[in-house]
Structures are given as C-alpha cells and as structure tokens.
Coordinates of C-alpha atoms in Angstrom, one line a residue:
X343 CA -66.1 -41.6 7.8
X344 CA -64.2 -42.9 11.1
X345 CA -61.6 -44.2 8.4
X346 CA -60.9 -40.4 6.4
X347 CA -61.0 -39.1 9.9
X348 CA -57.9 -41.5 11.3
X349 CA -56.0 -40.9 8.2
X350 CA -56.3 -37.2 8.2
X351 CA -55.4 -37.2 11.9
X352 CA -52.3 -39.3 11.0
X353 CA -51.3 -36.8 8.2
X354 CA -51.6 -33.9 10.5
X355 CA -49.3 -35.4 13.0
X356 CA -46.6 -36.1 10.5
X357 CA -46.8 -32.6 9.5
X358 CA -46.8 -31.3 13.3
X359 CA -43.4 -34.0 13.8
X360 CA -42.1 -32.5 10.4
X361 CA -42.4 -28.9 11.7
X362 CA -40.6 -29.8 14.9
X363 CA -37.8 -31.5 13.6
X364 CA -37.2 -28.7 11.3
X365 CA -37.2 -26.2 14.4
X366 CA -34.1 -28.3 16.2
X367 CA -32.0 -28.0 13.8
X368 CA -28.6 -26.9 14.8
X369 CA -27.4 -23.1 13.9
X370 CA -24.5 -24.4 12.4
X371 CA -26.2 -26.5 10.2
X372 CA -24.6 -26.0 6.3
X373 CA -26.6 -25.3 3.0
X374 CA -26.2 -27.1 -0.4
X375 CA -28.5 -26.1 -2.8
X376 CA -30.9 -24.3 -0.4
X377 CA -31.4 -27.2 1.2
X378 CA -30.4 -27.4 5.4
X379 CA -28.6 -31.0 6.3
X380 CA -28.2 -32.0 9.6
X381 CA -24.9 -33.0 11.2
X382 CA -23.8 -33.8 14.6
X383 CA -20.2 -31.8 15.6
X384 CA -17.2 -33.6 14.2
X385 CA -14.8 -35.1 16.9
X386 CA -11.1 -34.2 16.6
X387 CA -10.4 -37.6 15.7
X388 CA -13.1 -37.8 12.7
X389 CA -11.3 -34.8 11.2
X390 CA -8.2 -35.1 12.1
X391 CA -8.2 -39.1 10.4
X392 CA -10.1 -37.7 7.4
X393 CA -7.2 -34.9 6.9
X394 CA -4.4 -37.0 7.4
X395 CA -5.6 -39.3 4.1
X396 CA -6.3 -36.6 2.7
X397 CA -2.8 -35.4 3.4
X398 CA -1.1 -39.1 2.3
X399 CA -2.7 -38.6 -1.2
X400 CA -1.4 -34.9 -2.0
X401 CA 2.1 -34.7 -0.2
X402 CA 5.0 -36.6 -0.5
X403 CA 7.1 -38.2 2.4
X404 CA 10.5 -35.7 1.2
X405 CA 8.2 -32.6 0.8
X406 CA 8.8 -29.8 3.0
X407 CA 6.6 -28.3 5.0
X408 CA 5.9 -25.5 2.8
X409 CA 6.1 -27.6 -0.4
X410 CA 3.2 -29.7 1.5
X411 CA 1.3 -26.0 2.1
X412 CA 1.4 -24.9 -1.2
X413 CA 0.4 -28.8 -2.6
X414 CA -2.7 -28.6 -0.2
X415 CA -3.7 -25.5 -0.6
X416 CA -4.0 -26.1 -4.5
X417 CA -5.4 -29.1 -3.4
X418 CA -8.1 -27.4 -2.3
X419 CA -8.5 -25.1 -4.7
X420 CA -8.8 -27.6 -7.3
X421 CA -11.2 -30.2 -5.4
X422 CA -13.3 -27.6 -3.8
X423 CA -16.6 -25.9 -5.2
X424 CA -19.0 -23.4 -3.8
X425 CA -21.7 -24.5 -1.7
X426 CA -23.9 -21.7 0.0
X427 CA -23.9 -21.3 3.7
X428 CA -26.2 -19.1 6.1
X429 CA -23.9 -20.2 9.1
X430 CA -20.4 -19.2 10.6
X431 CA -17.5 -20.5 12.7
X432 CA -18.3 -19.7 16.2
X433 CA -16.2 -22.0 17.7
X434 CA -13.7 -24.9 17.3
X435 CA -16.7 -27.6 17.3
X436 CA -18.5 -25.9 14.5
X437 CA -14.9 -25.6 12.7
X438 CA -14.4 -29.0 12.7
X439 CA -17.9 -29.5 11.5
X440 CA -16.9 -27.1 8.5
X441 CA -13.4 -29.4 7.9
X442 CA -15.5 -32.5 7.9
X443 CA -18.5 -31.5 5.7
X444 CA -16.3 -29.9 3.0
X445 CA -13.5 -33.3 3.4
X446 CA -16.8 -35.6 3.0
X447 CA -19.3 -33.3 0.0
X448 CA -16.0 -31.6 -1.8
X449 CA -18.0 -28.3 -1.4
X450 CA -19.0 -25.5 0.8
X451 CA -18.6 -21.7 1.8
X452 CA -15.6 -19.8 2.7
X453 CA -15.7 -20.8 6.2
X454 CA -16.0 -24.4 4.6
X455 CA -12.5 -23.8 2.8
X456 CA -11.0 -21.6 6.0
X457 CA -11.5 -24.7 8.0
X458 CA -11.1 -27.4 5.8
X459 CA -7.5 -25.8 5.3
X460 CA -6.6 -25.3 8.2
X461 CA -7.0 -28.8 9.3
X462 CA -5.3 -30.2 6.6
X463 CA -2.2 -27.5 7.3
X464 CA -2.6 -28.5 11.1
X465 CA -1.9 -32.2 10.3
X466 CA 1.3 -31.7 8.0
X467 CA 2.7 -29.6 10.1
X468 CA 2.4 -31.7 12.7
X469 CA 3.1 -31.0 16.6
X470 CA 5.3 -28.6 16.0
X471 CA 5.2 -25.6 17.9
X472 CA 7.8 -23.7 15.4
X473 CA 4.3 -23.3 13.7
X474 CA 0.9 -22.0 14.8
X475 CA -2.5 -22.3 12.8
X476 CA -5.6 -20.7 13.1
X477 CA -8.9 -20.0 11.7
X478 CA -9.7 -15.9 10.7
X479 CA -13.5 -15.1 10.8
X480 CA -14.0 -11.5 9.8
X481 CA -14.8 -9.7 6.4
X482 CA -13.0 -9.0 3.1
X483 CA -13.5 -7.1 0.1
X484 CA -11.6 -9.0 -2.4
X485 CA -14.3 -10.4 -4.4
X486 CA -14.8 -6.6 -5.3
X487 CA -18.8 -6.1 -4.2
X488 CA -17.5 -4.0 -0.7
X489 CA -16.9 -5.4 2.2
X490 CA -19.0 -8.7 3.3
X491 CA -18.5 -11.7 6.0
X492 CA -15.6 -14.0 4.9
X493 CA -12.9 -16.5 6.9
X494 CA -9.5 -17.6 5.9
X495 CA -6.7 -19.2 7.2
X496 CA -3.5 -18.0 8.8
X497 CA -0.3 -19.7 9.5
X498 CA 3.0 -18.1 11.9
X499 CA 5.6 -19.5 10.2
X500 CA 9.3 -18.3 12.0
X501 CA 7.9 -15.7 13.5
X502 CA 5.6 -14.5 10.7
X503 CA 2.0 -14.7 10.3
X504 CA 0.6 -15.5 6.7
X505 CA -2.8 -15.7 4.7
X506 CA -3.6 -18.8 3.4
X507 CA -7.2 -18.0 1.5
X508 CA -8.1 -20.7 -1.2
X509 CA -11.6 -19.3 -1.2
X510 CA -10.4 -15.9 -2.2
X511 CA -7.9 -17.5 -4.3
X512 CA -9.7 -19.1 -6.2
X513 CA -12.8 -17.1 -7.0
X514 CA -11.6 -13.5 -6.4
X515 CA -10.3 -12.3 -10.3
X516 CA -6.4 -12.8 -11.5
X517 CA -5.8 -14.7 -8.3
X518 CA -3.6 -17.4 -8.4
X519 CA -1.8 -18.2 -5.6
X520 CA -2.2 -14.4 -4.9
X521 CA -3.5 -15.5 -1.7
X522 CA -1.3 -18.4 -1.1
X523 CA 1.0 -17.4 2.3
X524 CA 0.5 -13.8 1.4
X525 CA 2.2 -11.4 4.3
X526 CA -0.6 -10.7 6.7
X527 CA 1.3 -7.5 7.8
X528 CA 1.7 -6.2 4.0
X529 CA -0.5 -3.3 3.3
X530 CA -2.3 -4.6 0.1
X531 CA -3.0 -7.8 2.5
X532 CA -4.3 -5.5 4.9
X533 CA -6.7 -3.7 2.9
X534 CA -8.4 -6.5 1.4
X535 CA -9.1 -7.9 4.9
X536 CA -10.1 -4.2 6.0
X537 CA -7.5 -4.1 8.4
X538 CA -8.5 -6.7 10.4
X539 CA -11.1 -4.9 12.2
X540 CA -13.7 -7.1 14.6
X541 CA -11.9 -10.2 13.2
X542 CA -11.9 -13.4 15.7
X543 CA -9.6 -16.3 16.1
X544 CA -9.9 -20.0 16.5
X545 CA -6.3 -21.3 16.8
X546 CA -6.6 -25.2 15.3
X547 CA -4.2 -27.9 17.3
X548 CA -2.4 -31.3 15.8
X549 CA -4.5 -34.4 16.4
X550 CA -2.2 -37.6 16.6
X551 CA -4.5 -40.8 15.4

C-alpha cells in the first residue's frame, strides 16, 4: 500500500510541476499546430547573423539594393508557410523573436513574415541612413473577411515610405508582388491598411557581426 501511495504522490507532483511550467510561459510565445513552444528573446546578434546568411544565399554581391528587396522579399514568399500565432509584436525583443523563429521553422504568422522581412531588409541595406526600416502592427482587410489584426513591413526609400507585405502578398487573391514596395501614401494602399488607424511602429536597426 505504502508503495501505490509513493507512486501516486510522485505522479501528482509531476502533474502540479507540469501545470506550472505551462503558467510561465512567455506572452510572446508562438504557435505551430496548436501547440505553445517556448523561446527565450533573440539577441541582435542571433538574428542579425541568421539574416545575413540568409542574405549571402539570395542576393548577389552587384545587386542593387532594390534588386536585393525584391529577391528577398520573394524569398520569403517562396520559403515561408503559415504557422498560427495567438501573440503580437510588442516590442523590438519580441520582433526579433518573430525574425528568428520564422529564419529557424520556415513558418509563422504575419507578424512572423513582417519581422522576419524586415530583418533581412535591415541587413542588405546595411548602415545606411539614406534608408529607414520598420515593423507596422495594425490591421488590414486584404485577405477580404473585414478588417482583422495584421503587421507588415515598411521601408523610406529617398524620401518615400513603402509597403513591403509578403504575408499579404502571398495569401491575399491575384497578389503578386502587389504588395511588394507598394506606395504607402497611394489610396488603394491606404484603404487596405484602413488608413493606418491605431497602427504602431518598431523602427528595426543594422547589426554589424
């Protein structure tokens, strides 16, 4: 009897430890297949080294810096499938966690793609400051079910800012490259990122490594 009673007591507390782990995990842990997967924040220098050979596999030394935009942002398209997420972007740190997870599994949400873009656009472009790159977190209704929570990526290039949305892109109908350094000031842009209203800003910076 003393011998049932240990091992239920032991069974117990792994259930109790189970339970707690489970409540500690981070907000901004992502979903795959329902499932929650732990990661600790990504530093600059994990993400940034992940993007750059990212980077030396897709662009060539010659390319411009918009031939080396478009090349990773159909990159990204074509590598990247959809991975459900019940978490945002709330700040750099969790972006970079995005970047990483989406670099390392080849999958994830729109705010997986929104980072993971911008990253790699980050490191092409360099140090420049001729170029600024950020990370939108707002709502859209392009995927043509009303409005709902979406994030993108946004580039000022001369002046100009741009929508770079390979999430959209790719699984919004007729889309290709529709999305690809689309005007952010146009009106059809506008309207499908319902004006811009409530969106915030996470403005990404180069990493040397």
């Amino acid at each position: 009897m003393k011998t049932i009673q240990h091992h239920f007591n032991r069974i117990f507390l792994l259930v109790l430890l189970l339970f707690a782990a489970a409540a500690v995990l981070p907000s901004d842990a992502p979903i795959s297949g329902g499932t929650i997967q732990a990661q600790a924040a990504a530093s600059k220098a994990t993400v940034a080294k992940k993007a750059d050979t990212i980077i030396s596999t897709v662009v060539e030394e010659d390319d411009s810096a918009l031939e080396q935009l478009e090349k990773l942002f159909v990159y990204a398209e074509e590598n990247w499938g959809y991975s459900r997420s019940t978490s945002t972007i709330t700040s750099l740190g969790t972006a970079r966690t995005f970047a990483y997870t989406i670099y390392k599994s080849k999958a994830g949400s729109c705010y997986h793609f929104a980072a993971g873009y911008a990253y790699l656009a980050r490191q092409a472009l360099g140090s420049s400051k001729k170029y600024t790159v950020r990370i939108a977190v707002g709502q859209t209704n392009g995927f043509g079910n009303g409005l709902q929570a979406h994030a993108w990526a946004e580039i000022k290039i001369d002046g100009t800012w741009y929508v770079f949305d390979p999430n959209l892109d790719k699984f919004a109908e007729n889309s290709s490259l529709k999305y690809y350094m689309a005007k952010r000031s146009r009106s059809s842009v506008k309207k499908v990122y319902n004006k811009y209203k409530n969106v915030k800003y996470y403005t990404v910076a180069y990493k040397k490594v």
